[in-house]
Short mmCIF file of the C-alpha atoms (twelve columns), coordinates in Angstrom:
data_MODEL
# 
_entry.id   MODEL 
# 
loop_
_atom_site.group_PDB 
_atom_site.id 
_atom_site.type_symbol 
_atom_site.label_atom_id 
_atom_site.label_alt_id 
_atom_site.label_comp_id 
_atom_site.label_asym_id 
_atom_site.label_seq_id 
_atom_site.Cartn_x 
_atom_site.Cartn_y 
_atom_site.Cartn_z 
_atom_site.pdbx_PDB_model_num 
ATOM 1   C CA . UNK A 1   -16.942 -8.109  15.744  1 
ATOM 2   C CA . UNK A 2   -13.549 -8.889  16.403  1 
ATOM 3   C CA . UNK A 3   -9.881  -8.906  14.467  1 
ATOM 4   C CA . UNK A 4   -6.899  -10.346 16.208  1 
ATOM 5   C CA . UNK A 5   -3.615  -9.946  13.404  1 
ATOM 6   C CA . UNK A 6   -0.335  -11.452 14.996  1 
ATOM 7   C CA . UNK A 7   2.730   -10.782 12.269  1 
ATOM 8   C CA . UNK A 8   6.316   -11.930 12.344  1 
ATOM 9   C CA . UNK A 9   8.763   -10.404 10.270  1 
ATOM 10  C CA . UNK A 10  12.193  -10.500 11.668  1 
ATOM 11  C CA . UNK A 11  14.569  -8.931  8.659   1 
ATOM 12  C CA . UNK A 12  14.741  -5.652  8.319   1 
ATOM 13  C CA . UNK A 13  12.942  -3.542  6.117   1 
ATOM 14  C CA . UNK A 14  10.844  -6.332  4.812   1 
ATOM 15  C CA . UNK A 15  13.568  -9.051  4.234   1 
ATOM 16  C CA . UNK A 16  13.241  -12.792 5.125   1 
ATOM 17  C CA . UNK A 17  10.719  -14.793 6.488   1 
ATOM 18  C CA . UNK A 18  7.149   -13.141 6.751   1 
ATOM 19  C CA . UNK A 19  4.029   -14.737 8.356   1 
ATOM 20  C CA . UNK A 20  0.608   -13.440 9.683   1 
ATOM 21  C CA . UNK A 21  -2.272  -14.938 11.213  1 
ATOM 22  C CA . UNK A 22  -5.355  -13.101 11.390  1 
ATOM 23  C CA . UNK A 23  -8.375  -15.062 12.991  1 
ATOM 24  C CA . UNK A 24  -11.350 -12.821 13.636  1 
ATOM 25  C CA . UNK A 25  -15.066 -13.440 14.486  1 
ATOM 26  C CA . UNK A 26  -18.423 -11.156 14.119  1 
ATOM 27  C CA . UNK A 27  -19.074 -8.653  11.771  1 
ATOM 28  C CA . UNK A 28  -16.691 -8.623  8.686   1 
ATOM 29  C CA . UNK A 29  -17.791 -5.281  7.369   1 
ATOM 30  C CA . UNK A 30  -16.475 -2.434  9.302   1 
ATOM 31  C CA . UNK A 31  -15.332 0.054   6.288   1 
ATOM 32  C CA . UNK A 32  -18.274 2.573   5.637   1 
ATOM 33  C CA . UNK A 33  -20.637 1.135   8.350   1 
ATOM 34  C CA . UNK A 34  -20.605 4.608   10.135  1 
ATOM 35  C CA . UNK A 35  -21.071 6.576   6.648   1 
ATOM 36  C CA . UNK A 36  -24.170 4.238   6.493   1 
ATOM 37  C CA . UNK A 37  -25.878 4.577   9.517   1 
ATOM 38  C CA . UNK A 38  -25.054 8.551   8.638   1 
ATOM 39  C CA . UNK A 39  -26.633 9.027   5.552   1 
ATOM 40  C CA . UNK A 40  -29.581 6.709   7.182   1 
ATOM 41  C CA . UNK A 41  -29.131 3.866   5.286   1 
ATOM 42  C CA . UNK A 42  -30.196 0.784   7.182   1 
ATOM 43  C CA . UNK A 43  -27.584 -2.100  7.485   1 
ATOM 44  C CA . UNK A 44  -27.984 -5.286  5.664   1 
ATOM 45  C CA . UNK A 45  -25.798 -7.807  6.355   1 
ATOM 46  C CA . UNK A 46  -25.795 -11.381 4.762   1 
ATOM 47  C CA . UNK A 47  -25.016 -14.532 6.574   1 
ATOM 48  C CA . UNK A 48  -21.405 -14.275 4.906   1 
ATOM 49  C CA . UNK A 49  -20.468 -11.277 6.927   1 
ATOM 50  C CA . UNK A 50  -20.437 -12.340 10.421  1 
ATOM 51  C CA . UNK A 51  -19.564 -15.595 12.342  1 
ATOM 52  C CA . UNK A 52  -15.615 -16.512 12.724  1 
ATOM 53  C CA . UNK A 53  -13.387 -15.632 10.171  1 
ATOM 54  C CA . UNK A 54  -9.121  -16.538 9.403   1 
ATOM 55  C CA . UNK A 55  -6.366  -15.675 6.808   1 
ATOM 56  C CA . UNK A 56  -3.265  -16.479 7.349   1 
ATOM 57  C CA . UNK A 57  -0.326  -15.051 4.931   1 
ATOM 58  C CA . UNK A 58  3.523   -16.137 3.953   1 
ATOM 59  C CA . UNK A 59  6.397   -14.081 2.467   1 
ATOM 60  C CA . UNK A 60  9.767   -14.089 1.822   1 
ATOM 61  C CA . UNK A 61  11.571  -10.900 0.895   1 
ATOM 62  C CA . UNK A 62  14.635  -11.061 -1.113  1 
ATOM 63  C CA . UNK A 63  16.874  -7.782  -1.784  1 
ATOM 64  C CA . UNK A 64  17.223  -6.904  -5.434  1 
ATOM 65  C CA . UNK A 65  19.215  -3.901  -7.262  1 
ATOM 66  C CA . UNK A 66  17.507  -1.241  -5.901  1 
ATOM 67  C CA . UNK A 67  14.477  -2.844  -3.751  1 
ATOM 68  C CA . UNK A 68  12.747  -5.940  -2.075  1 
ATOM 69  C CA . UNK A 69  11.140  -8.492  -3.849  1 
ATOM 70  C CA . UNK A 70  8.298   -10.544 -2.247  1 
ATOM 71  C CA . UNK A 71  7.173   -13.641 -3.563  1 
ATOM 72  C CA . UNK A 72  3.821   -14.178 -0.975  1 
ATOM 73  C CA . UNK A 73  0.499   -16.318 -0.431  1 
ATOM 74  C CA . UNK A 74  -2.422  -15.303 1.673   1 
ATOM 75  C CA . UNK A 75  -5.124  -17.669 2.467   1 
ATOM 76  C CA . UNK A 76  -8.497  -17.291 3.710   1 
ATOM 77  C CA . UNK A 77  -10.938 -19.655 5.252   1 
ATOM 78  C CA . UNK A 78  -13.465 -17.327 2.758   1 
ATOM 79  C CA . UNK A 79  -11.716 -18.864 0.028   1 
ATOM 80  C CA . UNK A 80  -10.391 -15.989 -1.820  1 
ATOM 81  C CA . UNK A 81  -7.030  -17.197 -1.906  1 
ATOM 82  C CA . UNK A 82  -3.974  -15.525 -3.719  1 
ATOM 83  C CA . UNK A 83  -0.658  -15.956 -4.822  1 
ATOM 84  C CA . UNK A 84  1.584   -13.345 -5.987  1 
ATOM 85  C CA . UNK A 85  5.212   -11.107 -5.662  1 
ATOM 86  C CA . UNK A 86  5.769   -7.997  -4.730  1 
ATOM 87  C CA . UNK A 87  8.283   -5.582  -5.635  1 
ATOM 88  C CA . UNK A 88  9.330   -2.575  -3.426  1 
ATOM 89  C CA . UNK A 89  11.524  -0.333  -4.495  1 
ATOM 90  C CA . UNK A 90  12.586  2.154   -2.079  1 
ATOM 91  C CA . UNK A 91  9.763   3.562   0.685   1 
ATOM 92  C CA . UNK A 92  7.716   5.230   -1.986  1 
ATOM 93  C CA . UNK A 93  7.396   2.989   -4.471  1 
ATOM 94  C CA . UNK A 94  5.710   -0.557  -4.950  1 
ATOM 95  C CA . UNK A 95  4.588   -2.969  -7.617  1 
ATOM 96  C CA . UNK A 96  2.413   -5.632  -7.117  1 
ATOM 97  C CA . UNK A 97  1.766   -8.330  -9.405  1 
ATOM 98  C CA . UNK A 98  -1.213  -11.290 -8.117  1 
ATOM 99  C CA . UNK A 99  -3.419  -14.071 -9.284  1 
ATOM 100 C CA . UNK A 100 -6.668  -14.849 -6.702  1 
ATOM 101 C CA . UNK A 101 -7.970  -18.187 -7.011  1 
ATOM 102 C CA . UNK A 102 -11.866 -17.751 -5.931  1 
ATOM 103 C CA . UNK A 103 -12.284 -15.918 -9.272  1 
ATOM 104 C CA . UNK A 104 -9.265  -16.310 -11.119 1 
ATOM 105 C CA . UNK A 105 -8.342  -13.148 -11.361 1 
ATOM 106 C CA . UNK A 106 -4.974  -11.375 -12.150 1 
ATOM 107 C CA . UNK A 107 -4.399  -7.869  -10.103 1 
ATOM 108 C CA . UNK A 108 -1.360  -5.887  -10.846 1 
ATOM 109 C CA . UNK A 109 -1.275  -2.680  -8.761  1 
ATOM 110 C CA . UNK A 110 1.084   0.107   -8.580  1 
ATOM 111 C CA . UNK A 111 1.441   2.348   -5.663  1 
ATOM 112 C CA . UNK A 112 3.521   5.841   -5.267  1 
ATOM 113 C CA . UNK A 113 3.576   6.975   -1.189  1 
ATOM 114 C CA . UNK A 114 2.699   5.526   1.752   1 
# 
Protein backbone atom coordinates (compact mmCIF):
# COMPACT_ATOMS: atom_id res chain seq x y z
CA UNK A 1 0.00 0.00 0.00
CA UNK A 2 0.50 3.51 0.07
CA UNK A 3 0.44 6.66 2.76
CA UNK A 4 0.82 10.16 1.50
CA UNK A 5 0.59 12.69 5.02
CA UNK A 6 0.92 16.47 3.94
CA UNK A 7 0.89 18.71 7.44
CA UNK A 8 0.85 22.45 7.91
CA UNK A 9 1.70 23.90 11.03
CA UNK A 10 3.15 27.30 10.76
CA UNK A 11 3.57 28.56 14.68
CA UNK A 12 6.19 27.52 16.41
CA UNK A 13 6.42 24.82 18.69
CA UNK A 14 2.94 23.68 18.04
CA UNK A 15 1.05 27.08 18.16
CA UNK A 16 -1.72 28.21 15.72
CA UNK A 17 -3.34 26.75 12.98
CA UNK A 18 -2.71 22.90 12.44
CA UNK A 19 -4.02 20.78 9.50
CA UNK A 20 -3.12 17.33 7.94
CA UNK A 21 -4.33 15.39 5.17
CA UNK A 22 -3.47 11.91 4.92
CA UNK A 23 -5.06 10.01 1.86
CA UNK A 24 -3.60 6.56 1.41
CA UNK A 25 -4.61 3.44 -0.64
CA UNK A 26 -3.71 -0.52 -0.31
CA UNK A 27 -2.93 -2.31 2.59
CA UNK A 28 -3.84 -0.53 5.93
CA UNK A 29 -1.96 -2.89 8.16
CA UNK A 30 1.69 -2.41 8.08
CA UNK A 31 2.57 -2.63 12.05
CA UNK A 32 3.63 -6.33 12.84
CA UNK A 33 3.18 -7.65 9.23
CA UNK A 34 6.97 -8.60 9.17
CA UNK A 35 6.79 -10.19 12.87
CA UNK A 36 4.00 -12.26 11.13
CA UNK A 37 5.35 -13.56 8.19
CA UNK A 38 8.44 -14.31 10.86
CA UNK A 39 6.93 -16.35 13.27
CA UNK A 40 5.07 -18.05 10.05
CA UNK A 41 1.87 -16.89 10.61
CA UNK A 42 -0.03 -16.54 7.37
CA UNK A 43 -1.65 -13.07 6.63
CA UNK A 44 -5.31 -12.57 6.74
CA UNK A 45 -6.54 -9.56 5.70
CA UNK A 46 -10.30 -8.52 5.56
CA UNK A 47 -11.86 -6.45 2.89
CA UNK A 48 -11.57 -3.42 5.46
CA UNK A 49 -7.85 -3.33 5.25
CA UNK A 50 -7.01 -2.46 1.80
CA UNK A 51 -8.57 -0.26 -0.98
CA UNK A 52 -8.18 3.78 -0.58
CA UNK A 53 -8.15 5.19 2.62
CA UNK A 54 -8.24 9.36 4.11
CA UNK A 55 -8.12 11.27 7.49
CA UNK A 56 -7.76 14.50 7.57
CA UNK A 57 -7.03 16.40 11.08
CA UNK A 58 -7.48 20.22 12.56
CA UNK A 59 -5.78 21.96 15.52
CA UNK A 60 -5.28 25.00 17.03
CA UNK A 61 -2.63 25.43 19.69
CA UNK A 62 -3.00 28.06 22.21
CA UNK A 63 -0.04 28.90 24.81
CA UNK A 64 -1.01 28.43 28.42
CA UNK A 65 1.09 28.98 31.83
CA UNK A 66 3.56 26.64 31.30
CA UNK A 67 2.54 24.68 27.91
CA UNK A 68 0.35 24.39 24.67
CA UNK A 69 -3.05 23.56 24.66
CA UNK A 70 -4.68 21.86 21.61
CA UNK A 71 -8.19 21.73 21.12
CA UNK A 72 -8.19 19.15 17.71
CA UNK A 73 -10.52 16.89 15.40
CA UNK A 74 -9.36 14.11 13.19
CA UNK A 75 -11.61 12.54 10.74
CA UNK A 76 -11.51 9.45 8.87
CA UNK A 77 -13.33 8.22 5.85
CA UNK A 78 -13.23 4.73 8.27
CA UNK A 79 -15.43 6.52 10.46
CA UNK A 80 -13.61 6.50 13.64
CA UNK A 81 -13.83 10.03 14.16
CA UNK A 82 -12.58 12.03 17.29
CA UNK A 83 -12.66 15.11 19.00
CA UNK A 84 -10.50 16.12 21.74
CA UNK A 85 -7.58 18.74 23.44
CA UNK A 86 -4.39 18.29 24.11
CA UNK A 87 -2.20 19.65 26.62
CA UNK A 88 1.66 19.86 26.29
CA UNK A 89 3.54 20.97 28.78
CA UNK A 90 7.07 21.40 28.05
CA UNK A 91 8.91 18.66 25.47
CA UNK A 92 8.49 15.82 27.89
CA UNK A 93 5.32 15.98 28.99
CA UNK A 94 1.71 15.60 27.43
CA UNK A 95 -1.90 15.05 28.38
CA UNK A 96 -4.41 14.03 26.21
CA UNK A 97 -7.95 14.07 26.86
CA UNK A 98 -10.52 12.52 23.65
CA UNK A 99 -13.96 11.30 22.86
CA UNK A 100 -14.14 8.90 19.38
CA UNK A 101 -17.40 8.82 17.87
CA UNK A 102 -17.46 5.20 16.02
CA UNK A 103 -17.67 3.73 19.55
CA UNK A 104 -18.17 6.42 21.83
CA UNK A 105 -15.42 6.13 23.64
CA UNK A 106 -13.50 8.53 26.02
CA UNK A 107 -9.42 8.10 25.91
CA UNK A 108 -7.38 10.13 28.24
CA UNK A 109 -3.66 9.36 27.83
CA UNK A 110 -0.66 10.59 29.52
CA UNK A 111 2.73 10.52 28.06
CA UNK A 112 6.36 11.28 29.78
CA UNK A 113 9.32 11.48 26.77
CA UNK A 114 9.34 11.56 23.38
Amino acid sequence: GIDLSFRFMPGAAGLGLGLEAAPGYGLARERGMLDDLAAGHALELAPADSGPRAAASLSYGLAVSGGVLTPYGRWNLAGTDELGVRLRAGERRSWLLGYAADGQDLKIEYRLGE
